[in-house]
PDB file of C-alpha atoms in Angstrom:
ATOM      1  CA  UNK A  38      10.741  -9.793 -12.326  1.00 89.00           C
ATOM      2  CA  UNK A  39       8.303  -6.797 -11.989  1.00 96.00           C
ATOM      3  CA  UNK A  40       5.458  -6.843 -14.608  1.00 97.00           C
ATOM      4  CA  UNK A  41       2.976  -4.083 -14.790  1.00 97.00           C
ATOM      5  CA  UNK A  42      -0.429  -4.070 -16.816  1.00 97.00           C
ATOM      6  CA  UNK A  43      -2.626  -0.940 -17.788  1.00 97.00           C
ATOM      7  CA  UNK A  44      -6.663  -1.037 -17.875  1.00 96.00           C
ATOM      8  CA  UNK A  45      -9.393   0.852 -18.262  1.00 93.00           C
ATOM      9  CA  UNK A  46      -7.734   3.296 -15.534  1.00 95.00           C
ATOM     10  CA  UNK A  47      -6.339   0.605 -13.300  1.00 97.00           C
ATOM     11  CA  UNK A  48      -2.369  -0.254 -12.998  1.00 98.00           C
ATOM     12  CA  UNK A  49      -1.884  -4.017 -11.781  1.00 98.00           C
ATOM     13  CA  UNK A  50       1.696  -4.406 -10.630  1.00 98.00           C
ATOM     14  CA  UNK A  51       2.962  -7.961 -10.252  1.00 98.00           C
ATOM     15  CA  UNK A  52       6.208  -9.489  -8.166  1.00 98.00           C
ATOM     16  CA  UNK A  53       7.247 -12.281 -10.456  1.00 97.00           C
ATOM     17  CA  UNK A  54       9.482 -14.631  -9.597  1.00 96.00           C
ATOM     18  CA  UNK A  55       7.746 -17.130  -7.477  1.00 95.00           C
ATOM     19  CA  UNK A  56      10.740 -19.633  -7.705  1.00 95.00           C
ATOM     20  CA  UNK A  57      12.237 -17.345  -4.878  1.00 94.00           C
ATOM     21  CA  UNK A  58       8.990 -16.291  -3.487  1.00 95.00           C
ATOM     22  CA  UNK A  59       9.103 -12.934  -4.703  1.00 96.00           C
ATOM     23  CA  UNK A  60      12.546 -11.750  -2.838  1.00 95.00           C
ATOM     24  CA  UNK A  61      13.663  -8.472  -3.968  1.00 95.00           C
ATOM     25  CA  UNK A  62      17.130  -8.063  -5.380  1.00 93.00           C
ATOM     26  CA  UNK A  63      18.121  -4.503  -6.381  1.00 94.00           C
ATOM     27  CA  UNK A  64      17.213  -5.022  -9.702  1.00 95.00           C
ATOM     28  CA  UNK A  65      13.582  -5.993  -8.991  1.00 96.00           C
ATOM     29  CA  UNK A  66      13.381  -2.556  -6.456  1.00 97.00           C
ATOM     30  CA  UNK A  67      14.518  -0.460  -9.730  1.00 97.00           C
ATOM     31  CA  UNK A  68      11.913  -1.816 -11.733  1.00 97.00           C
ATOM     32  CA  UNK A  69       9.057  -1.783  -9.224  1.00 98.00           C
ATOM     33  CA  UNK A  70      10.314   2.121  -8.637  1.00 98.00           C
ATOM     34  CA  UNK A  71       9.576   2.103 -12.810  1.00 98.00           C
ATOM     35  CA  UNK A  72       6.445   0.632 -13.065  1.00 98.00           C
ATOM     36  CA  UNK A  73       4.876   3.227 -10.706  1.00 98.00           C
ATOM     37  CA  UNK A  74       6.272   5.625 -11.677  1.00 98.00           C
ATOM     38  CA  UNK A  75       4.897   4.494 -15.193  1.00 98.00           C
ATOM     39  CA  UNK A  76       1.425   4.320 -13.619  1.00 98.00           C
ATOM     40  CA  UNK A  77       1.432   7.926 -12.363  1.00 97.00           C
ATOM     41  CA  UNK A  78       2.661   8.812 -15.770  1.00 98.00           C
ATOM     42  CA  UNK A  79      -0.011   7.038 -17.435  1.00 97.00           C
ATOM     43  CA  UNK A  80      -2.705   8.906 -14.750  1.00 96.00           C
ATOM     44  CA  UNK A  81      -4.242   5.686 -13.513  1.00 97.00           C
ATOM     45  CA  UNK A  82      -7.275   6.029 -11.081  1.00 97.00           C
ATOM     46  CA  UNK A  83      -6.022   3.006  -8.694  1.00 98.00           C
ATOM     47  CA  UNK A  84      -3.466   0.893  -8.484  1.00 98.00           C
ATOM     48  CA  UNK A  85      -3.174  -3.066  -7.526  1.00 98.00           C
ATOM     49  CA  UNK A  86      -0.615  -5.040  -6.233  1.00 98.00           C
ATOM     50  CA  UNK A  87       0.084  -8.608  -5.904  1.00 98.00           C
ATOM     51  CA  UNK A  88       2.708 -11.486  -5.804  1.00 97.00           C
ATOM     52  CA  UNK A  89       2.396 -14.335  -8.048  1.00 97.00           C
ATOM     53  CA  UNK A  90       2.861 -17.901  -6.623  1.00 95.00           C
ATOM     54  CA  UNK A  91       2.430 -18.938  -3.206  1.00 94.00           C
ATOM     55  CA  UNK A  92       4.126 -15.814  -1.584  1.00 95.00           C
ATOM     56  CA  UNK A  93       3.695 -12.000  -1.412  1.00 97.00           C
ATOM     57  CA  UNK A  94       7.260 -10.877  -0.774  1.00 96.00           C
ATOM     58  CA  UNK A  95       9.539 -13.154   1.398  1.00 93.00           C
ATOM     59  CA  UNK A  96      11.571  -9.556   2.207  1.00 90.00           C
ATOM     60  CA  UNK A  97      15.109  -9.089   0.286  1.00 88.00           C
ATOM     61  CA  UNK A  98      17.034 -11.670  -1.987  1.00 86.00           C
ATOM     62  CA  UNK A  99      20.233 -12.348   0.304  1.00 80.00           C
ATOM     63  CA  UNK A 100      20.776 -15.342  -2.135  1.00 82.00           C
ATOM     64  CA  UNK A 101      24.892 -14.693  -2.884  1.00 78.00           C
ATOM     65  CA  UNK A 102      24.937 -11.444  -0.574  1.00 78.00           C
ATOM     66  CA  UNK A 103      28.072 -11.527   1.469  1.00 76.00           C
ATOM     67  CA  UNK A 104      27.515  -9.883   4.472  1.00 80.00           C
ATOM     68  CA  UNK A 105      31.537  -9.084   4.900  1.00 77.00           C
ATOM     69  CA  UNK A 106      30.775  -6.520   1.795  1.00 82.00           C
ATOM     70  CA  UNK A 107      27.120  -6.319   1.686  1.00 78.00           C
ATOM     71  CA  UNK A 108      26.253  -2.639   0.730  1.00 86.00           C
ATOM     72  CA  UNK A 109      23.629  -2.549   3.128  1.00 86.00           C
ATOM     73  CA  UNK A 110      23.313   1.069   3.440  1.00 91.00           C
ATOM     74  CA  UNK A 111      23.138   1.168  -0.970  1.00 90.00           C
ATOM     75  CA  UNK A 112      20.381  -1.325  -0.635  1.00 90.00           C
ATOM     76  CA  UNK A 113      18.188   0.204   2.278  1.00 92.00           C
ATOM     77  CA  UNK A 114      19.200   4.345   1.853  1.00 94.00           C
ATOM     78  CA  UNK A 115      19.611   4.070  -2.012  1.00 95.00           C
ATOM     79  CA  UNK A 116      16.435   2.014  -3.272  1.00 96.00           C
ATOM     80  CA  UNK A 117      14.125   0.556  -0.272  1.00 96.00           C
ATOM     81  CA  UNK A 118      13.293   4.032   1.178  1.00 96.00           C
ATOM     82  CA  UNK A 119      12.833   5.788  -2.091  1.00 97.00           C
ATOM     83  CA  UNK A 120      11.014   3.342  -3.407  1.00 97.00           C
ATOM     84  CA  UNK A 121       8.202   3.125  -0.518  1.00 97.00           C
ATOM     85  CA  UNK A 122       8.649   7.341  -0.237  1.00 97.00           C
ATOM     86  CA  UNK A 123       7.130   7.099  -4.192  1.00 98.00           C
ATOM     87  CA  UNK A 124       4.601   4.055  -3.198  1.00 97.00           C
ATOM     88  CA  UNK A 125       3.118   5.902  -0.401  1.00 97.00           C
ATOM     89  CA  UNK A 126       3.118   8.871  -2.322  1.00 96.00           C
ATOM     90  CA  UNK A 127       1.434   7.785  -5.528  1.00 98.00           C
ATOM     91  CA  UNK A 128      -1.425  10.172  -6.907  1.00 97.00           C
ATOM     92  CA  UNK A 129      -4.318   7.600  -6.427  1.00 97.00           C
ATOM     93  CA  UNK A 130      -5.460   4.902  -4.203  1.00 98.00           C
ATOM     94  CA  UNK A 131      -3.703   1.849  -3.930  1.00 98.00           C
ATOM     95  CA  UNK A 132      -4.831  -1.637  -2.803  1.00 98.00           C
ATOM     96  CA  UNK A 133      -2.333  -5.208  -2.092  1.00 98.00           C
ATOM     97  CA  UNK A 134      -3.499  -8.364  -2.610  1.00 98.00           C
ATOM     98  CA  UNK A 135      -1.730 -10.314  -0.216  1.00 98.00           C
ATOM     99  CA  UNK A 136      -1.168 -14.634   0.036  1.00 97.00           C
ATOM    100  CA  UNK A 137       1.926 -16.198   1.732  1.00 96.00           C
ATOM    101  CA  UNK A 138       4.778 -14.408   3.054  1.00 96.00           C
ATOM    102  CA  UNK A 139       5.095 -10.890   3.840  1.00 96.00           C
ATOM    103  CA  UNK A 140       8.494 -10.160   5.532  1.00 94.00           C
ATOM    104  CA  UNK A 141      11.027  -7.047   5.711  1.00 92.00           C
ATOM    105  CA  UNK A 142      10.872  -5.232   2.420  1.00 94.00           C
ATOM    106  CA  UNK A 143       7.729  -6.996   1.283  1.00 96.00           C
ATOM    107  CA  UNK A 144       6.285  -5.534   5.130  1.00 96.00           C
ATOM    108  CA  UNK A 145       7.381  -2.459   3.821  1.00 96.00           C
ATOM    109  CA  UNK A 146       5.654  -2.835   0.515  1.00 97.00           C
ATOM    110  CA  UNK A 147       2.277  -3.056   2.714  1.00 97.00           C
ATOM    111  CA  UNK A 148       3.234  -0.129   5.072  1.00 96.00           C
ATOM    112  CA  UNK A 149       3.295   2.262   1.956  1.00 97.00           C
ATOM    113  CA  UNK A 150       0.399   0.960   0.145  1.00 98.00           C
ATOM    114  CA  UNK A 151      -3.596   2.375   1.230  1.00 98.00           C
ATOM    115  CA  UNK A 152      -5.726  -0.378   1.447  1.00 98.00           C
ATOM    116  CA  UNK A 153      -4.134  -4.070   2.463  1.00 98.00           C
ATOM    117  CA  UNK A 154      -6.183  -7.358   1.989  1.00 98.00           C
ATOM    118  CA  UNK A 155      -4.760 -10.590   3.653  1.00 98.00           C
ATOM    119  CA  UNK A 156      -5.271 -14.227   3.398  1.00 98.00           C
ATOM    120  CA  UNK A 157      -6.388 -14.849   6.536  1.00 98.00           C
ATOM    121  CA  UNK A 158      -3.669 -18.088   6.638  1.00 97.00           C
ATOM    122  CA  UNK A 159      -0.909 -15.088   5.283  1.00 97.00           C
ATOM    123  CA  UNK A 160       2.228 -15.083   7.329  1.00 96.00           C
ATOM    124  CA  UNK A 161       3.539 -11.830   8.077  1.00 94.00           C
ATOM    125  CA  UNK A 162       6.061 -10.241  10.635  1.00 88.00           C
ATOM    126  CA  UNK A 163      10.014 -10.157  11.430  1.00 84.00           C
ATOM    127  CA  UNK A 164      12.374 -13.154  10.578  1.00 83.00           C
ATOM    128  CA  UNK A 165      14.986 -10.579  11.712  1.00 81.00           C
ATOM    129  CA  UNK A 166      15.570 -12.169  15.145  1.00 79.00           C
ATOM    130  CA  UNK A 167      17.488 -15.548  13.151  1.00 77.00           C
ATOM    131  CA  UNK A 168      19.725 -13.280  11.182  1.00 79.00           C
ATOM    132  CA  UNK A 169      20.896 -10.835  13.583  1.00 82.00           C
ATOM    133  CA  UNK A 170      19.502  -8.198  11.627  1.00 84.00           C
ATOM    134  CA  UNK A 171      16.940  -5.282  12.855  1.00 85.00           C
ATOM    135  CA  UNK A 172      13.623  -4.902  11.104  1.00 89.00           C
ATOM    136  CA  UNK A 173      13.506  -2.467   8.521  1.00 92.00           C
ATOM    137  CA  UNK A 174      11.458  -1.098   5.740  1.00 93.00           C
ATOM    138  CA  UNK A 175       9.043   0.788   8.091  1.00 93.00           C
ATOM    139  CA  UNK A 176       8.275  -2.627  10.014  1.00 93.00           C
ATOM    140  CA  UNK A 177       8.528  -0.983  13.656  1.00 94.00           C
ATOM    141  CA  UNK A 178       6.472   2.052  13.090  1.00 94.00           C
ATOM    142  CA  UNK A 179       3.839  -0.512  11.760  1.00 94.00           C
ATOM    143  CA  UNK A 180       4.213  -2.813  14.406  1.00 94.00           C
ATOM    144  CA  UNK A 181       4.672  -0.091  17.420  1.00 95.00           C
ATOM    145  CA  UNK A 182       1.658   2.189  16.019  1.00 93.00           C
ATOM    146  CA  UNK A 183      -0.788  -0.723  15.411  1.00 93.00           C
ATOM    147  CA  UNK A 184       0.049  -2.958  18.313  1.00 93.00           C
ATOM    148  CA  UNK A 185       1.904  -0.967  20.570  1.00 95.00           C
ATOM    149  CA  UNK A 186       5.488  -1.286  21.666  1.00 96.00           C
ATOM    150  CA  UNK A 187       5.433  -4.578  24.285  1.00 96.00           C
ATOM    151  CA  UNK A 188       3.698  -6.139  21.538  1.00 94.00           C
ATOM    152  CA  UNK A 189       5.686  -5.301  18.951  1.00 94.00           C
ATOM    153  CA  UNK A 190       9.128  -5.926  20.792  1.00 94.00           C
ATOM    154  CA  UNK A 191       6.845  -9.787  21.527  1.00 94.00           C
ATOM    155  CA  UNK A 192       7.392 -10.128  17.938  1.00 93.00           C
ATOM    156  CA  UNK A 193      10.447  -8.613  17.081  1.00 93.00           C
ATOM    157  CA  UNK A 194      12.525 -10.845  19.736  1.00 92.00           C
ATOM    158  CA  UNK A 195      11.025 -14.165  19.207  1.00 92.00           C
ATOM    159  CA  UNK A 196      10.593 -14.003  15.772  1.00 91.00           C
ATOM    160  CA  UNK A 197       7.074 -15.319  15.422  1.00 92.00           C
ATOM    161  CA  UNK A 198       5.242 -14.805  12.290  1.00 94.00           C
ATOM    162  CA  UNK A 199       1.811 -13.941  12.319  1.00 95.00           C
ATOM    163  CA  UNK A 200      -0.767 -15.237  10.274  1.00 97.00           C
ATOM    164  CA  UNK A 201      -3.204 -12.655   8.004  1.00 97.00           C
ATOM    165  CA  UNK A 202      -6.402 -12.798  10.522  1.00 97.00           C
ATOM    166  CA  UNK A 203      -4.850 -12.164  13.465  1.00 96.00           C
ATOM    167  CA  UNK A 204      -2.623  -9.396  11.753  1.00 96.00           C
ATOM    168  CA  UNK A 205      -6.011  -7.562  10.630  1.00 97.00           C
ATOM    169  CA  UNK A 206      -7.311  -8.533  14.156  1.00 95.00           C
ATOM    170  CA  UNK A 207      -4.531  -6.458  15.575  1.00 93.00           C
ATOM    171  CA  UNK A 208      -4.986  -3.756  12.921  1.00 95.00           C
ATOM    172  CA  UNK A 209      -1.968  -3.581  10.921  1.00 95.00           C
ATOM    173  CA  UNK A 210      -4.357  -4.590   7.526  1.00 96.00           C
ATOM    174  CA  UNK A 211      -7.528  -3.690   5.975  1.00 95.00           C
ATOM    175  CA  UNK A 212      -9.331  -7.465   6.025  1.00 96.00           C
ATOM    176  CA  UNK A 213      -8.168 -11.220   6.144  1.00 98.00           C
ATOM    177  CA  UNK A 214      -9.846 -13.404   3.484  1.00 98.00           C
ATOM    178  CA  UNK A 215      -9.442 -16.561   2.283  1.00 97.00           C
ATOM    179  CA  UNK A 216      -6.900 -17.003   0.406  1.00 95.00           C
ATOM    180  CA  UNK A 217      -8.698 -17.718  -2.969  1.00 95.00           C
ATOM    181  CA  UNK A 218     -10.898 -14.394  -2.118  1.00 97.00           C
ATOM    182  CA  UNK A 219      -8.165 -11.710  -1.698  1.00 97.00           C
ATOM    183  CA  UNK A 220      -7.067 -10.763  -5.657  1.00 97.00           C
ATOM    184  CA  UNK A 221     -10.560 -10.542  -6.383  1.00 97.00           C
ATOM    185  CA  UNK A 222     -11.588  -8.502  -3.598  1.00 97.00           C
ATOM    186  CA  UNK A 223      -8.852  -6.068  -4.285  1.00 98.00           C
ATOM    187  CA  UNK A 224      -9.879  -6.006  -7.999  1.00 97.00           C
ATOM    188  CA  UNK A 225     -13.375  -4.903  -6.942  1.00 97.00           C
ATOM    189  CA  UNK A 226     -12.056  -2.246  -4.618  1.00 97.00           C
ATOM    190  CA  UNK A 227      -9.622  -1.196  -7.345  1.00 97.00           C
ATOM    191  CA  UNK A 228     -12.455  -1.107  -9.941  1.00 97.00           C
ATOM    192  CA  UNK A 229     -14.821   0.923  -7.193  1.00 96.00           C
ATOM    193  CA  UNK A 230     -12.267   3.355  -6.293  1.00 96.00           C
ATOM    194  CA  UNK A 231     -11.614   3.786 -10.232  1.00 95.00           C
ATOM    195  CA  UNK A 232     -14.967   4.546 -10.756  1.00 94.00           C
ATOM    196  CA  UNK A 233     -14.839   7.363  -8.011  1.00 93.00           C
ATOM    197  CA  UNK A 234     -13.768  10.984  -7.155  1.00 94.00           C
ATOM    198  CA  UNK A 235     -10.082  10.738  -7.800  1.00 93.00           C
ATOM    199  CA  UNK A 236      -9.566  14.621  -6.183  1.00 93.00           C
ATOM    200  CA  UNK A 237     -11.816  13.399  -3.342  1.00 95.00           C
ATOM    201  CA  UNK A 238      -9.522  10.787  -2.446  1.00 95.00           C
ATOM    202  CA  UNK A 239      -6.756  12.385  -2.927  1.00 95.00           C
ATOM    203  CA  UNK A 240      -7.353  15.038  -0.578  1.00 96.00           C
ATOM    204  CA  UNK A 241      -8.030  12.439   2.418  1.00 96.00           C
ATOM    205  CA  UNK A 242      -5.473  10.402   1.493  1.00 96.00           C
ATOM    206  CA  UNK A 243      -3.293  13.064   2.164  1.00 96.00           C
ATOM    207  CA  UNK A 244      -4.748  14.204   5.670  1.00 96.00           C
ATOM    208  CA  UNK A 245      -4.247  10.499   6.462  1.00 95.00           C
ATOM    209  CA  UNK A 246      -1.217  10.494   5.877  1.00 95.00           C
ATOM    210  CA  UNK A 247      -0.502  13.654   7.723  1.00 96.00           C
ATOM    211  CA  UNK A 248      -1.895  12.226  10.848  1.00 95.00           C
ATOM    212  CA  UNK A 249       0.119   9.460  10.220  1.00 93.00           C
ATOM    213  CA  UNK A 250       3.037  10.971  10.431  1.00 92.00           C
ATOM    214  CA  UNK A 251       2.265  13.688  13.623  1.00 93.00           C
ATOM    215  CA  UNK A 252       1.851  16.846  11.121  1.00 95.00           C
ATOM    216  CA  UNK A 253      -1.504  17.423  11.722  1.00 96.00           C
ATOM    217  CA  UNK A 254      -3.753  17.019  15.324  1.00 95.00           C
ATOM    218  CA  UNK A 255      -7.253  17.098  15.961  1.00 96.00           C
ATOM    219  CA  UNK A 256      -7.856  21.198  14.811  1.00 96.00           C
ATOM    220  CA  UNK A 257      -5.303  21.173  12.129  1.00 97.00           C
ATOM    221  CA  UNK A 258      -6.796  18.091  10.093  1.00 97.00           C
ATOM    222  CA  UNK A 259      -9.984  19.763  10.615  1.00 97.00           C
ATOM    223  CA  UNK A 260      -8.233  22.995   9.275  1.00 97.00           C
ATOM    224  CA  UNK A 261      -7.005  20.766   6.236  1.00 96.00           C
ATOM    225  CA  UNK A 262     -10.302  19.343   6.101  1.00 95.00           C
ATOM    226  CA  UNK A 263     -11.459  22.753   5.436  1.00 96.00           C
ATOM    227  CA  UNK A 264      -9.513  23.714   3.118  1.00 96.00           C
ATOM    228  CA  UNK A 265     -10.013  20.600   0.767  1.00 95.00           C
ATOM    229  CA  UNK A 266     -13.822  20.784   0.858  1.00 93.00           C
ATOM    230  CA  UNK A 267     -13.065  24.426  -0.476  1.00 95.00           C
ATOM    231  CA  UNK A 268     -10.481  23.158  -3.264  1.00 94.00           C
ATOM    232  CA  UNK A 269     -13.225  20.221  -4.127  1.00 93.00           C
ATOM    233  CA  UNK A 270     -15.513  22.511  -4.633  1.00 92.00           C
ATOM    234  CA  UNK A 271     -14.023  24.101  -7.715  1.00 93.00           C
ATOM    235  CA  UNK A 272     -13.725  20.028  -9.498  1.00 93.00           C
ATOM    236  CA  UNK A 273     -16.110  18.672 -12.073  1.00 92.00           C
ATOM    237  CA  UNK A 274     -16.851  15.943  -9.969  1.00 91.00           C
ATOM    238  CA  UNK A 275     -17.961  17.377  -6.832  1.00 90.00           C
ATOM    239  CA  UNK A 276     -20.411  19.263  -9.077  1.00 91.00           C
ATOM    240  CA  UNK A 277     -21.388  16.451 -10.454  1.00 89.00           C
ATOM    241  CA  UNK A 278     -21.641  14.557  -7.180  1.00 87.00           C
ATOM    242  CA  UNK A 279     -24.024  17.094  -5.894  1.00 88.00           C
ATOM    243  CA  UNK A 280     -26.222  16.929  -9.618  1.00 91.00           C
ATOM    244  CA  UNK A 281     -26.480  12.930  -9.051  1.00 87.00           C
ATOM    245  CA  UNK A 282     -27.554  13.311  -5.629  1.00 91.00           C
ATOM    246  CA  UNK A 283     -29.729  15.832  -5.821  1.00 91.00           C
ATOM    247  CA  UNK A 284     -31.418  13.658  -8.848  1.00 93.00           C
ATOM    248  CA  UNK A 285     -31.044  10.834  -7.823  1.00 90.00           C
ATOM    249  CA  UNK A 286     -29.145   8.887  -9.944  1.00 92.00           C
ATOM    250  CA  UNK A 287     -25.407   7.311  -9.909  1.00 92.00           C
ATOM    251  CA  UNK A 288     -22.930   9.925 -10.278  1.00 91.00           C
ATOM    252  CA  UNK A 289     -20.873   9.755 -13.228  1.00 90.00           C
ATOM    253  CA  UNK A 290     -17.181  10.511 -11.541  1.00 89.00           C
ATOM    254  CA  UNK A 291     -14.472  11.537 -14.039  1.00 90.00           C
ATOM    255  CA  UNK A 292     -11.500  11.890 -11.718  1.00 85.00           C
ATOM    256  CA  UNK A 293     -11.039  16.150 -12.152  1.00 86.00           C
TER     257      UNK A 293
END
């Protein structure tokens, strides 16, 4: 069960069905694609993630999947990579509160989202290696462009899950907190980011995500940096941005 709440600017998306530790059956990826794209409908200013219970995402439900006839290609083609293609696209930051398991498509779930805080006890990696299965969901470009590829190939083959601190320690997350810390700490982040210059952050998540993905080097994201500062320039807030600075004060961001 997906469940998505609406507040003062802020989507909170929750994966509900602890009882199975927040697998995702096609049904749950459907409505997950339909809450955000609900939330970018409804012009939220950040988004939040979580997973209720004692897990994150323990990666697909395989409970009853017959691998004889399992549509494999439906699930991963069909609704896993449009689903992360809309998450990592979505028109405002994005933070995950993370606890428990993160494997396959809940990995994936973190690769598209901005900002990723961990219990620092979280267990996160491949389980691939017991199914005879390959990681998927964006799992090796995380793994390979974080921790390089012997290290990554370390984890894929044996199988080892790591835990949240030494995941952040590595550089695949944001921070590792305890594990009663992390929902709050994204809901202050979420609330900050809220509060801020929506264009602003916009604009750099999107040379981010450029360099991300090898369409932009050095002079071309300074190019693209460029040319946002210029675009900026013409919003109410970076007018206002300048105002509060030049007086002073805290800048009262409106998100245009």
């Amino acid at each position: 069960m997906i469940e998505l709440g609406i507040q003062d600017g802020i989507a909170r998306v929750t994966l509900n069905a602890p009882e199975r530790l927040n697998a995702l059956g096609p049904d749950d990826l459907r409505a997950l694609d339909a809450a955000y794209a609900e939330a970018e409908a409804a012009g939220v200013r950040a988004l939040v993630l979580r997973g209720e219970g004692r897990s994150f995402c323990a990666g697909r439900d395989i409970a009853g999947v017959d691998p004889a006839t399992d549509d494999v290609t439906g699930y991963l083609d069909g609704l896993v990579t449009p689903l992360l293609r809309r998450m990592s696209a979505f028109p405002a930051p994005t933070f995950a509160a993370v606890r428990g398991a993160a494997l396959g498509v809940g990995l994936g779930l973190l690769v598209a989202t901005d900002v990723v805080y961990v219990a620092e006890d979280a267990k996160v990696g491949s389980p691939f290696a017991a199914l005879g299965a390959a990681l998927d969901s964006g799992g090796h470009w995380l793994l390979v462009s974080r921790l390089g590829p012997h290290r990554a190939l370390d984890l894929i083959y044996s199988g080892r899950l790591i835990s949240g601190a030494e995941a952040v320690a590595g550089g695949l997350f944001s921070r590792a907190l305890p594990s009663g810390e992390v929902e709050a700490a994204a809901e202050e982040a979420a609330t900050a980011a809220a509060r801020g210059a929506t264009q602003a952050f916009l604009a750099s998540k999107r040379i981010v995500a450029g360099l991300r993905d090898g369409d932009l080097d050095l002079w071309s994201s300074v190019a693209a940096e460029n040319a946002a500062q210029a675009e900026l320039r013409e919003t109410a807030d970076y007018r206002e941005g300048f105002a509060a600075f030049q007086q002073k004060r805290r800048p009262d961001f409106r998100g245009r």
